[in-house]
Amino acid sequence: MDLNLSESELEFQQSLRNWLSKNCPKPWAGKQRGPDHINYLRDWQRTLYDGGWAGIHWPKEYGGRGATPIEQAIFQEEMARANAPEQISVIGLMIVGPTIIAVGTEEQKKRYLEKILSCEEIWCQGFSEPNAGSDLASLSTRAVEDGDHFVVNGQKIWTSFAHIADWCLLLARTNPNVPKHKGLTALLVDMHSPGVEAKPLRQMSGEADFNEVFFTNARVPKANVFGQINDGWTSAVATLMNERANLGSGLYVLSKKFFEGLVERAKEHLSASQSVTKDPIARQRIAQAFVELEVYRLNTLRALSKLSKMGMPGPEGSILKLFWSEMNQRTNQIAMEILGLEGQLKSVDDGKWVFNYLRCRANTIEGGTSEIMKNIIAQRVLGMPKSY
Amino acid sequence: MDFDFSQEQRLLQETARSFFTQECSTKRVRELMATPTSSDDKLWSALTEQGWTGMTLSEEVGGLGFGLVDLCVVAEEMGRACLPGPFFSTYWAAALLENAGTPAQRKPLLEAIASGDKKSTVAWLEHGTDWKPESIAMTATTDGDNVLLTGRKVFVTDAASADVILVVVRQGKSWAVAPVPSNAKGLAIRDLVSMDETRKLSDVTLEEVTIKESQLLAVAKADDLQRANDIASVVLCAELVGVMQLLMEMSIEYAKSRQQFDKPIGSFQGVQHQCADMLLYTESSRSAAYYAAWALGTRDASASQAAAIAKAYCSEAGRLVGNHACQVHGGIGFTWEHDLHLYYKRTKLAEVLLGPPTFHRERIAAIILDT
Ligand SMILES: Cc1cc2nc3c(=O)[nH]c(=O)nc-3n(C[C@H](O)[C@H](O)[C@H](O)COP(=O)(O)OP(=O)(O)OC[C@H]3O[C@@H](n4cnc5c(N)ncnc54)[C@H](O)[C@@H]3O)c2cc1C
């Protein structure tokens, strides 16, 4: 066990630091999630790409840097240190891209990967349906062969960024006559093609990041089949694994920035005519949030160490998503306790506290609910008997 | 960077596990905990033959010169075995000596610890004080070439078996450590009856206990004292990781075999989810404990903060894992006959020993809020 950075890791860190000191933009101060904010985030992604810092964990031949898992962790920590904005094309970079690299054909890799890195094309993930959430394999959107095309009919829901996306990784049923996991096919669907319509759904936070997506006789060329026909479940599982593994570590940045913002705000916030940071209970609560944040960081580092040695994360990897989502909810709760009525105001810090508090409710739902994560841990990691 | 055991550490883990399987079954634990010291010569000499009391001590004093992470690998196995007796207290004493007095003063004391000749412990708390060095009030008064110690130290771990008690006293703006033989004139040890019988607690009163002034080991800075407690805390956390791992394994095994409603109870989600939470707490504690061990061992700038984080986190996690384990076992887990309570009680003492989570969170708050 040696937690010092190696020479090459230090070099990596230094060159990233140098680059960030010249290129990192000022933090976004306006309304969250409006078109201006989206453009700001797109520009940032493009800057990262131009500097060679987008998708660093991808292999070199596909425009990445072939960064090791540890370098990815360094990348995240440096992004947090520089207070850099989040990456808008996160679904492409973290979920769809790595799955294309693993499962896609050579033509697909050439066609899609570069444009994900440069943020020229934004992706969404069309898995969930009104009647297929946790039980994803029961989905009913149909894709029927018609010459050299598939014709798609059905509805997806909760599809994040579909309203700004150019492409969709879609999971559809191609064979209804076999057990539910066996008749699915993954398709790469052009969101601008006829018969595809995204309707934003307003979230409880007031923003509309996710959508309903309707497919009405949408035609998808067979060249866009992803993986094997009727073997879509394999691609779907690969995607979900990427989602849970990569989002897990990437989210550290957001949490760290959020925590630092909380400390700053708390120092200024008055309670009983003095800074709330003098209050013993507030001190305990803030310290607890920090303890959890640090432990989360360490869990991530351990999982990444295993990943670089074994090619897969150990049992500690399976807890990352669960840990992060529940931690983020607790930290947001602490923020609300500290800020009192001020935390209710959309005028304070451009509504950041209101937005984050509401948004974090979804953390234990999106990407697999906490209950599903615990089922997976119990049944697949701990080897307990299956209950369904 | 590699946050995983090395090949050597894995070997050490295997050695330690088979050692404790051999020497420290829970049957032995039960026999020993029923004695006033919860230890005996046989187990102690088996332990010291491994060199573990001198694991991180320098070769000059007869130690093995290993790192703190290596020690934690062994401590984790000690937790898994619910090892009773004064190993932990002795190591705490060794950590305290690391930054106390002159090399010549420490040498004989550390040699006696490394060889296993002298079981040792630390007398820190006083009536109504906490774990901050600043709260220590007892002093040593000079009397010719001697110093006299008078006062009361409370909740001293393993005083009942210790040969040497390191009494921490105040010396104006700094501190000193007085190594007092447990049979010294004027020293009285009153054993306390407490929850965890594998780790005894005592009240120690001193009435003009006399040692040579030349034997008094000066400690200049509060940080040096804190470092000793940080090291001891991390050893305790590593032990807790072993305790949690065992409680989790015990619960999963039981949940797979116990049948109700014609099914193993492990197929019920209410049970599965408690086990999943146990994994989360255990693995997260492991991350926190080993990071702190590495940071303290290499004197990384984050060391003290990392120790506070580990102690705050592992203390709570240990309690929660214990509670889940107890729940998953149903009535059988509440019996004296079942081994669960041995481990359960271990988590409960470890939670408050060397400072409860609130104490360590306040340390963290001071770092992040007051600077
Ligand atoms: C903000 C947000 C963004 C999202 N983005 C996307 C996206 O981009 N693409 C996409 O495809 N999907 C997306 N989703 C959908 C998400 O993956 C699903 O919401 C999630 O899988 C749960 O499905 P559901 O909403 O149908 O809830 P349900 O599956 O109906 O679950 C309802 C409740 O029942 C519990 N439950 C269900 N089954 C079990 C079980 N077997 N054991 C125990 N409890 C169970 C759940 O844990 C939950 O508490 C997003 C969701 C949110 C909230």
Short mmCIF file of N, CA and C in Angstrom, two decimals, chain A residues 154-156 159 162-163 189-200 211-216 218:
data_model
loop_
_atom_site.label_atom_id
_atom_site.label_comp_id
_atom_site.label_asym_id
_atom_site.label_seq_id
_atom_site.Cartn_x
_atom_site.Cartn_y
_atom_site.Cartn_z
N GLY A 154 -42.93 3.32 -29.81
CA GLY A 154 -43.04 3.18 -28.36
C GLY A 154 -42.68 4.47 -27.65
N GLN A 155 -42.55 4.36 -26.33
CA GLN A 155 -42.28 5.57 -25.54
C GLN A 155 -41.21 5.32 -24.49
N LYS A 156 -40.30 6.25 -24.39
CA LYS A 156 -39.32 6.26 -23.31
C LYS A 156 -39.67 7.38 -22.34
N THR A 159 -35.79 10.49 -19.88
CA THR A 159 -34.57 10.50 -20.67
C THR A 159 -33.86 11.84 -20.51
N ALA A 162 -32.56 14.53 -23.47
CA ALA A 162 -33.09 14.15 -24.80
C ALA A 162 -33.45 15.39 -25.60
N HIS A 163 -33.89 16.45 -24.92
CA HIS A 163 -34.31 17.67 -25.62
C HIS A 163 -33.16 18.42 -26.26
N VAL A 189 -29.80 5.82 -32.27
CA VAL A 189 -30.88 6.50 -32.97
C VAL A 189 -30.60 8.00 -33.11
N ASP A 190 -30.72 8.49 -34.33
CA ASP A 190 -30.57 9.92 -34.61
C ASP A 190 -31.80 10.64 -34.06
N MET A 191 -31.59 11.53 -33.10
CA MET A 191 -32.71 12.21 -32.46
C MET A 191 -33.39 13.19 -33.41
N HIS A 192 -32.72 13.52 -34.54
CA HIS A 192 -33.31 14.46 -35.48
C HIS A 192 -34.08 13.74 -36.58
N SER A 193 -34.15 12.41 -36.53
CA SER A 193 -34.84 11.69 -37.61
C SER A 193 -36.36 11.77 -37.42
N PRO A 194 -37.12 11.66 -38.52
CA PRO A 194 -38.58 11.77 -38.43
C PRO A 194 -39.15 10.68 -37.53
N GLY A 195 -40.19 11.04 -36.78
CA GLY A 195 -40.84 10.06 -35.91
C GLY A 195 -40.24 10.01 -34.52
N VAL A 196 -39.25 10.88 -34.23
CA VAL A 196 -38.68 10.94 -32.88
C VAL A 196 -39.03 12.30 -32.28
N GLU A 197 -39.67 12.27 -31.12
CA GLU A 197 -40.08 13.55 -30.54
C GLU A 197 -39.82 13.55 -29.03
N ALA A 198 -39.03 14.53 -28.59
CA ALA A 198 -38.75 14.65 -27.15
C ALA A 198 -39.62 15.75 -26.54
N LYS A 199 -40.30 15.42 -25.46
CA LYS A 199 -41.12 16.42 -24.77
C LYS A 199 -40.58 16.60 -23.36
N PRO A 200 -39.99 17.77 -23.09
CA PRO A 200 -39.42 17.97 -21.75
C PRO A 200 -40.47 17.77 -20.65
N ASN A 211 -37.00 14.03 -20.09
CA ASN A 211 -38.04 14.09 -21.12
C ASN A 211 -38.82 12.80 -21.25
N GLU A 212 -39.97 12.96 -21.90
CA GLU A 212 -40.60 11.80 -22.51
C GLU A 212 -40.13 11.79 -23.96
N VAL A 213 -39.88 10.63 -24.50
CA VAL A 213 -39.49 10.55 -25.90
C VAL A 213 -40.42 9.57 -26.60
N PHE A 214 -41.04 10.07 -27.68
CA PHE A 214 -42.00 9.25 -28.42
C PHE A 214 -41.41 8.81 -29.75
N PHE A 215 -41.56 7.55 -30.05
CA PHE A 215 -41.09 7.01 -31.32
C PHE A 215 -42.31 6.54 -32.13
N THR A 216 -42.49 7.16 -33.31
CA THR A 216 -43.62 6.79 -34.14
C THR A 216 -43.09 6.43 -35.53
N ALA A 218 -40.32 5.44 -36.39
CA ALA A 218 -38.98 6.01 -36.63
C ALA A 218 -38.11 4.94 -37.26
#
